[in-house]
mmCIF file of C-alpha atoms and ligand atoms in Angstrom:
data_model
loop_
_atom_site.group_PDB
_atom_site.id
_atom_site.type_symbol
_atom_site.label_atom_id
_atom_site.label_comp_id
_atom_site.label_asym_id
_atom_site.label_seq_id
_atom_site.Cartn_x
_atom_site.Cartn_y
_atom_site.Cartn_z
ATOM 1 C CA MET U 1 84.785 79.805 57.745
ATOM 2 C CA ILE U 2 87.352 82.506 58.239
ATOM 3 C CA ASP U 3 87.149 85.697 56.159
ATOM 4 C CA THR U 4 90.500 87.277 55.266
ATOM 5 C CA ASN U 5 89.044 89.671 52.726
ATOM 6 C CA VAL U 6 88.273 92.735 54.788
ATOM 7 C CA ASN U 7 88.591 96.438 54.039
ATOM 8 C CA ARG U 8 89.877 98.271 57.106
ATOM 9 C CA ARG U 9 90.528 101.678 55.572
ATOM 10 C CA GLN U 10 87.846 103.273 57.739
ATOM 11 C CA ASP U 11 88.242 106.473 59.688
ATOM 12 C CA ASN U 12 90.050 106.090 62.975
ATOM 13 C CA ASN U 13 91.471 102.648 62.280
ATOM 14 C CA VAL U 14 94.894 102.791 63.985
ATOM 15 C CA LYS U 15 96.716 100.454 61.607
ATOM 16 C CA TRP U 16 95.440 101.894 58.349
ATOM 17 C CA SER U 17 95.585 105.562 59.334
ATOM 18 C CA VAL U 18 99.097 105.856 57.769
ATOM 19 C CA THR U 19 97.573 105.493 54.358
ATOM 20 C CA LYS U 20 95.903 108.889 54.669
ATOM 21 C CA ASP U 21 99.101 110.611 53.563
ATOM 22 C CA ASP U 22 100.244 107.933 51.151
ATOM 23 C CA ASP U 23 97.690 105.503 49.830
ATOM 24 C CA GLN U 24 100.410 103.313 48.244
ATOM 25 C CA LEU U 25 101.736 102.448 51.665
ATOM 26 C CA LEU U 26 101.034 98.959 53.035
ATOM 27 C CA PRO U 27 100.889 98.878 56.858
ATOM 28 C CA MET U 28 101.847 95.561 58.485
ATOM 29 C CA THR U 29 101.796 96.910 62.008
ATOM 30 C CA VAL U 30 99.392 97.073 65.001
ATOM 31 C CA ALA U 31 98.645 93.747 66.758
ATOM 32 C CA ASP U 32 95.146 93.100 65.508
ATOM 33 C CA MET U 33 94.214 91.026 62.440
ATOM 34 C CA ASP U 34 93.000 91.769 58.955
ATOM 35 C CA ILE U 35 90.666 88.811 59.427
ATOM 36 C CA ALA U 36 86.984 89.413 60.090
ATOM 37 C CA THR U 37 85.894 89.120 63.686
ATOM 38 C CA PRO U 38 83.966 85.789 63.589
ATOM 39 C CA GLN U 39 80.411 86.008 62.398
ATOM 40 C CA PHE U 40 78.955 84.181 65.413
ATOM 41 C CA ILE U 41 80.370 86.905 67.647
ATOM 42 C CA ARG U 42 79.025 89.710 65.466
ATOM 43 C CA GLU U 43 75.607 88.041 65.409
ATOM 44 C CA ALA U 44 75.570 87.673 69.215
ATOM 45 C CA MET U 45 76.330 91.426 69.514
ATOM 46 C CA GLN U 46 73.674 92.168 66.926
ATOM 47 C CA ARG U 47 71.110 90.260 68.988
ATOM 48 C CA VAL U 48 71.935 92.613 71.878
ATOM 49 C CA LEU U 49 71.447 95.632 69.618
ATOM 50 C CA ASP U 50 68.157 94.195 68.399
ATOM 51 C CA GLN U 51 66.806 94.435 71.923
ATOM 52 C CA LYS U 52 66.859 98.211 71.228
ATOM 53 C CA VAL U 53 68.201 99.306 74.597
ATOM 54 C CA LEU U 54 71.788 99.314 75.705
ATOM 55 C CA GLY U 55 71.083 99.623 79.394
ATOM 56 C CA TYR U 56 73.069 98.499 82.454
ATOM 57 C CA THR U 57 74.068 94.844 82.225
ATOM 58 C CA MET U 58 75.703 92.520 84.716
ATOM 59 C CA PRO U 59 78.260 89.901 83.788
ATOM 60 C CA SER U 60 76.284 86.663 83.597
ATOM 61 C CA THR U 61 77.157 83.333 85.192
ATOM 62 C CA ALA U 62 77.580 82.079 81.646
ATOM 63 C CA PHE U 63 80.258 84.744 81.087
ATOM 64 C CA TYR U 64 82.303 83.561 84.051
ATOM 65 C CA ASN U 65 81.746 79.917 83.165
ATOM 66 C CA ALA U 66 82.961 80.513 79.615
ATOM 67 C CA ILE U 67 86.266 81.930 80.846
ATOM 68 C CA ILE U 68 86.647 79.209 83.465
ATOM 69 C CA HIS U 69 85.930 76.471 80.958
ATOM 70 C CA TRP U 70 88.252 77.898 78.296
ATOM 71 C CA GLN U 71 91.154 78.375 80.693
ATOM 72 C CA LYS U 72 90.781 74.850 82.083
ATOM 73 C CA THR U 73 90.315 73.130 78.720
ATOM 74 C CA TYR U 74 92.995 74.872 76.702
ATOM 75 C CA HIS U 75 95.451 76.086 79.379
ATOM 76 C CA ASN U 76 94.999 73.694 82.320
ATOM 77 C CA VAL U 77 94.314 76.685 84.586
ATOM 78 C CA SER U 78 91.684 75.816 87.294
ATOM 79 C CA LEU U 79 89.758 78.931 88.327
ATOM 80 C CA LYS U 80 86.781 79.837 90.392
ATOM 81 C CA ARG U 81 84.425 82.707 89.645
ATOM 82 C CA ASP U 82 85.486 84.797 92.630
ATOM 83 C CA GLN U 83 89.147 84.591 91.486
ATOM 84 C CA LEU U 84 88.331 86.640 88.443
ATOM 85 C CA ILE U 85 88.312 90.459 88.197
ATOM 86 C CA ILE U 86 86.950 92.030 85.022
ATOM 87 C CA VAL U 87 88.807 95.017 83.559
ATOM 88 C CA PRO U 88 88.373 97.058 80.336
ATOM 89 C CA SER U 89 91.717 95.896 78.889
ATOM 90 C CA VAL U 90 94.936 94.172 79.747
ATOM 91 C CA ALA U 91 96.753 97.533 79.750
ATOM 92 C CA VAL U 92 94.256 98.923 82.240
ATOM 93 C CA GLY U 93 94.505 95.766 84.295
ATOM 94 C CA LEU U 94 98.330 95.979 84.416
ATOM 95 C CA SER U 95 98.199 99.611 85.545
ATOM 96 C CA PHE U 96 95.614 98.689 88.196
ATOM 97 C CA VAL U 97 97.702 95.794 89.548
ATOM 98 C CA ILE U 98 100.883 97.906 89.595
ATOM 99 C CA ARG U 99 99.128 100.676 91.549
ATOM 100 C CA HIS U 100 97.574 98.410 94.114
ATOM 101 C CA LEU U 101 100.193 95.703 94.648
ATOM 102 C CA THR U 102 103.375 97.808 94.509
ATOM 103 C CA GLN U 103 104.410 101.140 96.007
ATOM 104 C CA VAL U 104 105.752 104.345 94.460
ATOM 105 C CA ASP U 105 109.447 103.920 93.523
ATOM 106 C CA ASP U 106 109.272 100.107 93.585
ATOM 107 C CA GLY U 107 111.066 98.482 90.691
ATOM 108 C CA ILE U 108 109.162 96.575 87.998
ATOM 109 C CA ILE U 109 111.309 94.282 85.764
ATOM 110 C CA VAL U 110 110.400 94.245 82.102
ATOM 111 C CA MET U 111 112.132 92.019 79.596
ATOM 112 C CA SER U 112 113.407 93.996 76.660
ATOM 113 C CA PRO U 113 112.361 94.289 73.845
ATOM 114 C CA TYR U 114 108.912 94.889 75.297
ATOM 115 C CA TYR U 115 105.383 95.836 74.334
ATOM 116 C CA PRO U 116 105.841 99.691 74.391
ATOM 117 C CA PRO U 117 103.009 100.641 76.769
ATOM 118 C CA TYR U 118 104.690 98.579 79.570
ATOM 119 C CA ARG U 119 107.214 101.337 79.948
ATOM 120 C CA GLN U 120 104.578 104.046 80.152
ATOM 121 C CA LEU U 121 102.464 102.035 82.626
ATOM 122 C CA VAL U 122 105.416 101.610 84.935
ATOM 123 C CA ILE U 123 106.890 105.115 84.686
ATOM 124 C CA ASP U 124 103.593 107.046 84.729
ATOM 125 C CA ASN U 125 102.664 105.170 87.863
ATOM 126 C CA GLN U 126 105.942 106.430 89.413
ATOM 127 C CA ARG U 127 107.514 103.014 89.599
ATOM 128 C CA GLN U 128 111.080 102.283 88.471
ATOM 129 C CA PHE U 129 111.349 100.685 85.094
ATOM 130 C CA ILE U 130 114.015 97.974 85.246
ATOM 131 C CA GLU U 131 114.808 97.034 81.691
ATOM 132 C CA PHE U 132 116.057 93.456 81.477
ATOM 133 C CA PRO U 133 117.536 92.674 78.044
ATOM 134 C CA LEU U 134 116.766 89.284 76.492
ATOM 135 C CA VAL U 135 119.797 87.675 74.871
ATOM 136 C CA GLN U 136 119.990 86.049 71.470
ATOM 137 C CA ARG U 137 121.022 82.454 71.024
ATOM 138 C CA GLU U 138 121.065 81.106 67.468
ATOM 139 C CA GLY U 139 118.854 83.972 66.346
ATOM 140 C CA GLN U 140 116.145 83.454 69.044
ATOM 141 C CA TYR U 141 115.723 85.142 72.396
ATOM 142 C CA VAL U 142 116.457 83.421 75.634
ATOM 143 C CA ILE U 143 116.188 84.685 79.205
ATOM 144 C CA ASP U 144 119.524 84.923 81.052
ATOM 145 C CA LEU U 145 118.135 83.431 84.255
ATOM 146 C CA ASP U 146 121.281 83.783 86.339
ATOM 147 C CA ARG U 147 121.399 87.455 85.472
ATOM 148 C CA LEU U 148 117.666 87.748 86.333
ATOM 149 C CA ASP U 149 118.413 86.276 89.770
ATOM 150 C CA GLN U 150 121.186 88.833 90.198
ATOM 151 C CA VAL U 151 118.964 91.746 89.120
ATOM 152 C CA MET U 152 116.254 90.683 91.549
ATOM 153 C CA ALA U 153 118.794 90.339 94.358
ATOM 154 C CA GLU U 154 120.415 93.717 93.713
ATOM 155 C CA SER U 155 117.401 95.864 92.837
ATOM 156 C CA ASN U 156 114.259 97.024 94.577
ATOM 157 C CA ALA U 157 112.154 94.929 92.200
ATOM 158 C CA LYS U 158 108.720 94.057 93.519
ATOM 159 C CA ALA U 159 107.241 92.627 90.309
ATOM 160 C CA ILE U 160 108.216 91.252 86.921
ATOM 161 C CA ILE U 161 106.086 91.332 83.774
ATOM 162 C CA VAL U 162 106.313 88.033 81.931
ATOM 163 C CA CYS U 163 104.787 88.245 78.494
ATOM 164 C CA ASN U 164 104.152 84.742 77.105
ATOM 165 C CA PRO U 165 104.045 84.326 74.150
ATOM 166 C CA HIS U 166 106.374 87.272 73.871
ATOM 167 C CA ASN U 167 105.519 90.409 71.909
ATOM 168 C CA PRO U 168 107.518 91.339 69.851
ATOM 169 C CA GLY U 169 109.881 88.300 69.759
ATOM 170 C CA GLY U 170 107.155 85.685 69.215
ATOM 171 C CA CYS U 171 108.924 83.469 71.780
ATOM 172 C CA VAL U 172 107.021 80.838 73.736
ATOM 173 C CA TRP U 173 108.892 80.390 76.961
ATOM 174 C CA THR U 174 109.542 76.811 77.924
ATOM 175 C CA THR U 175 108.065 75.226 81.081
ATOM 176 C CA SER U 176 111.524 75.034 82.629
ATOM 177 C CA GLU U 177 112.151 78.771 81.912
ATOM 178 C CA LEU U 178 108.804 79.606 83.534
ATOM 179 C CA GLN U 179 109.517 77.413 86.560
ATOM 180 C CA ARG U 180 112.942 78.966 86.975
ATOM 181 C CA ILE U 181 111.419 82.463 86.832
ATOM 182 C CA GLN U 182 108.954 81.442 89.503
ATOM 183 C CA ASP U 183 111.709 79.988 91.727
ATOM 184 C CA ILE U 184 113.812 83.113 91.431
ATOM 185 C CA ALA U 185 110.825 85.416 91.971
ATOM 186 C CA ASN U 186 109.802 83.414 95.005
ATOM 187 C CA ALA U 187 113.285 83.634 96.505
ATOM 188 C CA HIS U 188 113.238 87.420 96.167
ATOM 189 C CA ASN U 189 109.553 87.969 97.000
ATOM 190 C CA VAL U 190 108.799 89.342 93.555
ATOM 191 C CA LEU U 191 105.272 89.217 92.133
ATOM 192 C CA VAL U 192 104.828 87.719 88.647
ATOM 193 C CA LEU U 193 102.526 89.695 86.324
ATOM 194 C CA ALA U 194 101.783 87.166 83.613
ATOM 195 C CA ASP U 195 100.527 88.809 80.405
ATOM 196 C CA GLU U 196 99.099 85.905 78.430
ATOM 197 C CA ILE U 197 96.979 87.886 75.999
ATOM 198 C CA HIS U 198 98.638 86.144 73.007
ATOM 199 C CA ASP U 199 98.435 82.594 74.298
ATOM 200 C CA ASP U 200 95.442 81.437 72.236
ATOM 201 C CA VAL U 201 97.334 82.072 68.987
ATOM 202 C CA ALA U 202 99.248 78.833 69.167
ATOM 203 C CA PHE U 203 101.030 76.788 66.489
ATOM 204 C CA SER U 204 101.395 73.020 66.181
ATOM 205 C CA ASP U 205 105.079 73.087 67.103
ATOM 206 C CA ASN U 206 104.815 75.106 70.300
ATOM 207 C CA LEU U 207 101.995 75.300 72.826
ATOM 208 C CA PRO U 208 102.448 77.971 75.498
ATOM 209 C CA VAL U 209 102.133 76.932 79.176
ATOM 210 C CA SER U 210 100.356 79.323 81.490
ATOM 211 C CA MET U 211 102.125 80.663 84.586
ATOM 212 C CA MET U 212 98.926 79.697 86.399
ATOM 213 C CA SER U 213 98.687 76.230 84.869
ATOM 214 C CA ASP U 214 98.065 73.457 87.401
ATOM 215 C CA LEU U 215 101.345 72.095 86.122
ATOM 216 C CA MET U 216 103.232 74.994 87.606
ATOM 217 C CA GLY U 217 102.114 74.237 91.110
ATOM 218 C CA GLU U 218 100.506 76.129 93.973
ATOM 219 C CA GLU U 219 103.463 78.252 94.909
ATOM 220 C CA ALA U 220 103.642 79.673 91.395
ATOM 221 C CA SER U 221 99.940 80.418 91.304
ATOM 222 C CA ASP U 222 100.190 82.128 94.640
ATOM 223 C CA GLN U 223 102.637 84.752 93.436
ATOM 224 C CA THR U 224 101.107 85.233 89.970
ATOM 225 C CA ILE U 225 98.558 87.637 88.624
ATOM 226 C CA LEU U 226 97.274 86.418 85.246
ATOM 227 C CA LEU U 227 96.143 89.038 82.718
ATOM 228 C CA LYS U 228 94.268 88.061 79.619
ATOM 229 C CA SER U 229 91.403 88.658 77.185
ATOM 230 C CA ALA U 230 89.837 87.067 74.141
ATOM 231 C CA THR U 231 90.776 90.058 72.038
ATOM 232 C CA LYS U 232 93.975 88.968 70.231
ATOM 233 C CA ALA U 233 92.784 85.528 69.118
ATOM 234 C CA PHE U 234 89.267 86.560 68.176
ATOM 235 C CA ASN U 235 90.134 90.038 66.786
ATOM 236 C CA LEU U 236 88.114 92.018 69.286
ATOM 237 C CA ALA U 237 90.562 94.722 70.398
ATOM 238 C CA GLY U 238 87.834 97.371 70.233
ATOM 239 C CA ILE U 239 85.384 95.653 72.632
ATOM 240 C CA LYS U 240 87.248 96.555 75.824
ATOM 241 C CA CYS U 241 86.810 93.548 78.043
ATOM 242 C CA ALA U 242 89.615 91.625 79.724
ATOM 243 C CA PHE U 243 90.190 89.845 83.032
ATOM 244 C CA LEU U 244 92.624 89.240 85.826
ATOM 245 C CA ALA U 245 92.912 85.884 87.597
ATOM 246 C CA VAL U 246 94.213 85.947 91.150
ATOM 247 C CA LYS U 247 94.534 82.865 93.369
ATOM 248 C CA ASN U 248 96.414 84.235 96.337
ATOM 249 C CA PRO U 249 93.667 85.136 98.824
ATOM 250 C CA LYS U 250 95.563 88.157 100.252
ATOM 251 C CA LEU U 251 96.274 89.651 96.882
ATOM 252 C CA LEU U 252 92.789 88.888 95.690
ATOM 253 C CA ALA U 253 91.271 90.710 98.665
ATOM 254 C CA ILE U 254 93.367 93.796 97.981
ATOM 255 C CA LEU U 255 92.431 93.803 94.310
ATOM 256 C CA LYS U 256 88.726 93.088 94.896
ATOM 257 C CA GLN U 257 88.507 95.995 97.332
ATOM 258 C CA ALA U 258 90.348 98.266 94.920
ATOM 259 C CA ALA U 259 88.164 97.104 92.027
ATOM 260 C CA ALA U 260 85.093 98.131 93.994
ATOM 261 C CA ALA U 261 86.651 101.477 94.916
ATOM 262 C CA GLU U 262 87.451 102.219 91.276
ATOM 263 C CA ALA U 263 84.392 100.602 89.716
ATOM 264 C CA ILE U 264 86.878 99.026 87.306
ATOM 265 C CA GLU U 265 84.695 95.999 86.602
ATOM 266 C CA GLU U 266 82.078 98.153 84.900
ATOM 267 C CA VAL U 267 82.917 97.076 81.362
ATOM 268 C CA ASN U 268 81.106 97.350 78.038
ATOM 269 C CA THR U 269 77.929 95.247 77.543
ATOM 270 C CA LEU U 270 79.076 94.230 74.068
ATOM 271 C CA GLY U 271 82.447 93.209 75.441
ATOM 272 C CA LEU U 272 80.837 90.830 77.904
ATOM 273 C CA VAL U 273 78.813 89.202 75.111
ATOM 274 C CA ALA U 274 81.714 88.997 72.660
ATOM 275 C CA THR U 275 84.031 87.452 75.250
ATOM 276 C CA ARG U 276 81.516 84.885 76.385
ATOM 277 C CA VAL U 277 80.581 83.812 72.875
ATOM 278 C CA ALA U 278 84.222 83.689 71.772
ATOM 279 C CA TYR U 279 85.025 81.247 74.572
ATOM 280 C CA GLU U 280 81.789 79.256 74.255
ATOM 281 C CA GLN U 281 81.750 78.788 70.488
ATOM 282 C CA GLY U 282 85.126 79.821 69.189
ATOM 283 C CA ALA U 283 87.296 76.694 69.311
ATOM 284 C CA ASP U 284 86.729 75.577 65.728
ATOM 285 C CA TRP U 285 87.021 79.036 64.237
ATOM 286 C CA LEU U 286 90.205 79.591 66.155
ATOM 287 C CA ALA U 287 91.691 76.268 65.048
ATOM 288 C CA GLU U 288 91.149 77.374 61.467
ATOM 289 C CA VAL U 289 92.661 80.791 62.064
ATOM 290 C CA ASN U 290 95.680 79.322 63.813
ATOM 291 C CA ALA U 291 96.251 76.912 60.902
ATOM 292 C CA TYR U 292 96.051 79.857 58.490
ATOM 293 C CA LEU U 293 98.435 81.942 60.609
ATOM 294 C CA GLU U 294 100.874 79.049 60.914
ATOM 295 C CA ALA U 295 100.983 78.657 57.159
ATOM 296 C CA ASN U 296 101.509 82.438 56.849
ATOM 297 C CA ARG U 297 104.331 82.259 59.381
ATOM 298 C CA ASN U 298 106.049 79.413 57.547
ATOM 299 C CA PHE U 299 105.619 81.095 54.180
ATOM 300 C CA ALA U 300 107.009 84.488 55.398
ATOM 301 C CA TYR U 301 109.894 82.890 57.255
ATOM 302 C CA GLU U 302 110.977 80.782 54.279
ATOM 303 C CA TYR U 303 110.501 83.598 51.819
ATOM 304 C CA LEU U 304 112.707 85.963 53.746
ATOM 305 C CA ARG U 305 115.442 83.399 54.298
ATOM 306 C CA GLU U 306 115.537 82.490 50.657
ATOM 307 C CA GLU U 307 114.775 85.738 48.849
ATOM 308 C CA VAL U 308 115.939 88.480 51.244
ATOM 309 C CA PRO U 309 118.650 86.895 53.392
ATOM 310 C CA MET U 310 119.909 90.244 54.684
ATOM 311 C CA ILE U 311 116.689 90.523 56.703
ATOM 312 C CA ARG U 312 116.939 87.958 59.469
ATOM 313 C CA PRO U 313 113.616 86.890 60.929
ATOM 314 C CA MET U 314 113.173 85.420 64.355
ATOM 315 C CA TYR U 315 111.028 82.326 64.147
ATOM 316 C CA PRO U 316 107.671 83.126 65.828
ATOM 317 C CA GLU U 317 106.813 80.223 68.080
ATOM 318 C CA GLY U 318 103.554 82.019 68.939
ATOM 319 C CA THR U 319 101.745 85.313 68.177
ATOM 320 C CA TYR U 320 101.146 86.673 64.669
ATOM 321 C CA LEU U 321 104.182 88.929 64.948
ATOM 322 C CA MET U 322 107.534 88.449 63.245
ATOM 323 C CA TRP U 323 110.627 90.234 64.569
ATOM 324 C CA LEU U 324 112.987 91.136 61.771
ATOM 325 C CA ASP U 325 116.671 91.985 62.150
ATOM 326 C CA PHE U 326 117.737 94.603 59.569
ATOM 327 C CA MET U 327 121.184 95.286 61.116
ATOM 328 C CA ALA U 328 123.054 93.976 58.030
ATOM 329 C CA TYR U 329 121.960 97.122 56.160
ATOM 330 C CA GLY U 330 123.873 99.416 58.568
ATOM 331 C CA LEU U 331 121.053 101.986 58.656
ATOM 332 C CA THR U 332 119.962 104.062 61.642
ATOM 333 C CA ASP U 333 116.514 103.309 62.984
ATOM 334 C CA ALA U 334 115.133 106.498 61.453
ATOM 335 C CA GLU U 335 116.757 105.762 58.085
ATOM 336 C CA LEU U 336 115.440 102.203 58.100
ATOM 337 C CA ASP U 337 111.833 103.312 58.720
ATOM 338 C CA GLN U 338 112.096 106.025 56.100
ATOM 339 C CA LYS U 339 113.643 103.775 53.442
ATOM 340 C CA LEU U 340 111.116 101.001 54.021
ATOM 341 C CA ARG U 341 108.375 103.531 53.382
ATOM 342 C CA GLU U 342 110.049 105.300 50.436
ATOM 343 C CA LEU U 343 111.639 102.367 48.629
ATOM 344 C CA GLY U 344 109.383 99.482 49.677
ATOM 345 C CA HIS U 345 106.093 101.372 50.316
ATOM 346 C CA ILE U 346 105.714 99.321 53.439
ATOM 347 C CA CYS U 347 105.214 100.395 57.012
ATOM 348 C CA LEU U 348 106.449 98.154 59.873
ATOM 349 C CA ASN U 349 106.630 98.838 63.647
ATOM 350 C CA PRO U 350 110.130 100.274 64.372
ATOM 351 C CA GLY U 351 111.966 98.012 66.791
ATOM 352 C CA ILE U 352 113.461 100.967 68.663
ATOM 353 C CA ASP U 353 109.978 101.661 70.068
ATOM 354 C CA TYR U 354 110.283 98.339 71.933
ATOM 355 C CA GLY U 355 113.353 99.404 73.955
ATOM 356 C CA LYS U 356 117.117 99.652 73.367
ATOM 357 C CA THR U 357 117.424 95.970 72.401
ATOM 358 C CA GLY U 358 114.978 96.697 69.559
ATOM 359 C CA SER U 359 117.342 98.949 67.668
ATOM 360 C CA GLY U 360 117.899 97.616 64.124
ATOM 361 C CA PHE U 361 114.725 95.539 64.228
ATOM 362 C CA MET U 362 111.242 95.954 62.745
ATOM 363 C CA ARG U 363 108.082 94.052 63.652
ATOM 364 C CA LEU U 364 105.819 92.574 60.962
ATOM 365 C CA ASN U 365 102.247 91.467 61.606
ATOM 366 C CA PHE U 366 101.398 88.495 59.455
ATOM 367 C CA ALA U 367 97.697 88.123 60.395
ATOM 368 C CA VAL U 368 96.562 89.141 56.930
ATOM 369 C CA ASP U 369 95.299 87.517 53.759
ATOM 370 C CA ARG U 370 98.019 85.429 52.076
ATOM 371 C CA ALA U 371 97.941 87.660 49.006
ATOM 372 C CA VAL U 372 98.580 90.739 51.183
ATOM 373 C CA LEU U 373 101.409 88.939 52.920
ATOM 374 C CA THR U 374 102.926 88.031 49.581
ATOM 375 C CA ASP U 375 102.679 91.668 48.487
ATOM 376 C CA ALA U 376 104.370 92.771 51.742
ATOM 377 C CA LEU U 377 107.223 90.287 51.278
ATOM 378 C CA LYS U 378 107.737 91.476 47.706
ATOM 379 C CA ARG U 379 107.881 95.040 48.955
ATOM 380 C CA LEU U 380 110.635 93.998 51.379
ATOM 381 C CA LYS U 381 112.513 92.464 48.440
ATOM 382 C CA THR U 382 112.067 95.704 46.491
ATOM 383 C CA PHE U 383 113.405 97.659 49.470
ATOM 384 C CA ASP U 384 116.361 95.262 49.724
ATOM 385 C CA GLN U 385 117.282 95.596 46.064
ATOM 386 C CA ALA U 386 116.873 99.378 46.005
ATOM 387 C CA VAL U 387 118.852 99.979 49.138
ATOM 388 C CA ARG U 388 121.743 97.761 48.038
ATOM 389 C CA LYS U 389 121.956 99.530 44.668
ATOM 390 C CA LYS U 390 122.571 102.886 46.331
HETATM 391 C C1 LIG A 1 101.669 91.769 75.090
HETATM 392 C C2 LIG A 1 100.453 92.652 75.038
HETATM 393 N N1 LIG A 1 99.853 93.006 76.168
HETATM 394 C C3 LIG A 1 98.771 93.828 76.166
HETATM 395 C C4 LIG A 1 98.287 94.318 74.970
HETATM 396 C C5 LIG A 1 97.148 95.277 75.032
HETATM 397 O O1 LIG A 1 95.997 94.665 75.362
HETATM 398 P P1 LIG A 1 94.696 95.538 75.661
HETATM 399 O O2 LIG A 1 94.187 96.020 74.316
HETATM 400 O O3 LIG A 1 93.768 94.517 76.266
HETATM 401 O O4 LIG A 1 95.138 96.618 76.566
HETATM 402 C C6 LIG A 1 98.864 93.989 73.791
HETATM 403 C C7 LIG A 1 98.382 94.522 72.499
HETATM 404 O O5 LIG A 1 99.006 94.482 71.518
HETATM 405 C C8 LIG A 1 100.018 93.098 73.807
HETATM 406 O O6 LIG A 1 100.642 92.781 72.669
#
C-alpha cells in the first residue's frame, strides 16, 4: 500500500523550507516524492537500529546481487559484482568519473536544459561545459543528432552526459536515438556518462532503455559509465547510496584504483540496507506508485490543456517532473517566479536554473497526493486569471 498522506514540513526539508516565510505557499519543486518511503524499507532500517550499534559494515553479497538482479530483470543490463562501484550519490559519482576519466580543460557535453548541478560538477572540476541545446518538435524535445556529431567533431569533448529519462523534460530517449548517440560518440572517442537515476519511474506508454542494456551491444557498453541509485523511485534521497556500473576493463581498473585511493565506496550502513531491500522487495510497491504517478501525470496534463491553455506542458514520458512553457505570458523569468508565488501561492522550479533553453519554463513535480496536485493546478489557474486581468 502506498501512503501519499505525509507531512514534510520538518526542519531542514529542502522542498518545504520555502514555507517558513509564507506558510500559504505550496512548493511543487525538488525531485523527491511526497509519498512515504515504503514501510518494508523503513522496517529493514529499523532492524539495523534495533541492533543498537551502528558500527562499520561491509556491503553484503546480497546487496550486490539485488542490484544485479534488478538491473537484469527490469533493464536487461547484465552485470557482474566486480563491475560495480558504490558511491554516496549520483552527483558524487559523476564528479568522481569526470575527475578520473577526463583531464582538466576537456570538454563535457551536456544537453540543455539540464539538471542544474551538472554545470557545477563540470565547471568546478575545471572542465569545459559544452551546452548542447535540445530542440522542440511538436512541443517535445528531440536531440539534433547531426548537430551533435558536428559538436563532437569540432570541440575538445571527451564525454557526454546522457540523462535518460531526462530531467527536466521528462523525455524517454528512443532506442534509435541512444544507438545514434553511441555511434557518434564512438566515432569521436567520446565517453558516455549515462545518468539513469530516473529510469525506474516508468509509465505504461514508454519504457526507457538503458545505455548499458544488452540490446545496445558490446561497443556501447564499452564506452559507457552507468550511474544510478534506488533513491528516486523509492524516495530515498537522504540515504546516500548509489552505484556506477563499468564494463570496459581499462576504465574499470582506473576507477577501481581511484575508488580505493579516495575511499569513495565507504557509504552509509542504512543506505546499503535500504538499497538492497528496495531492489529485493520493491517491485510491487513500485508498480503501484508508478500507476499512481501515471494517473497524476495524465490528470495534470489534461487539466492544463483544458483549463489553462496558456501554460503549455511537455508530456512527461518518464520521471515525475512536468516541464511547463509559460512563454505566452510574456514575463521575464524573475517576474514569472514572483507572480506565481504572489498570485498563485505556488512555488515551482524556475526553468532558467536549467540553462538558457529553460528560460520561460517552470518545472512541476507531480509526485504528490492527488488532492495536493489538484490544489496546485487550481493555483496555476488562479495565477493565470489574475495575471491576465492586469
Ligand atoms: C538527473 C539527476 N541526476 C542526479 C540527481 C542527483 O542524484 P543524487 O542525489 O544521487 O546525487 C538528480 C536529482 O534530482 C537528478 O534528477
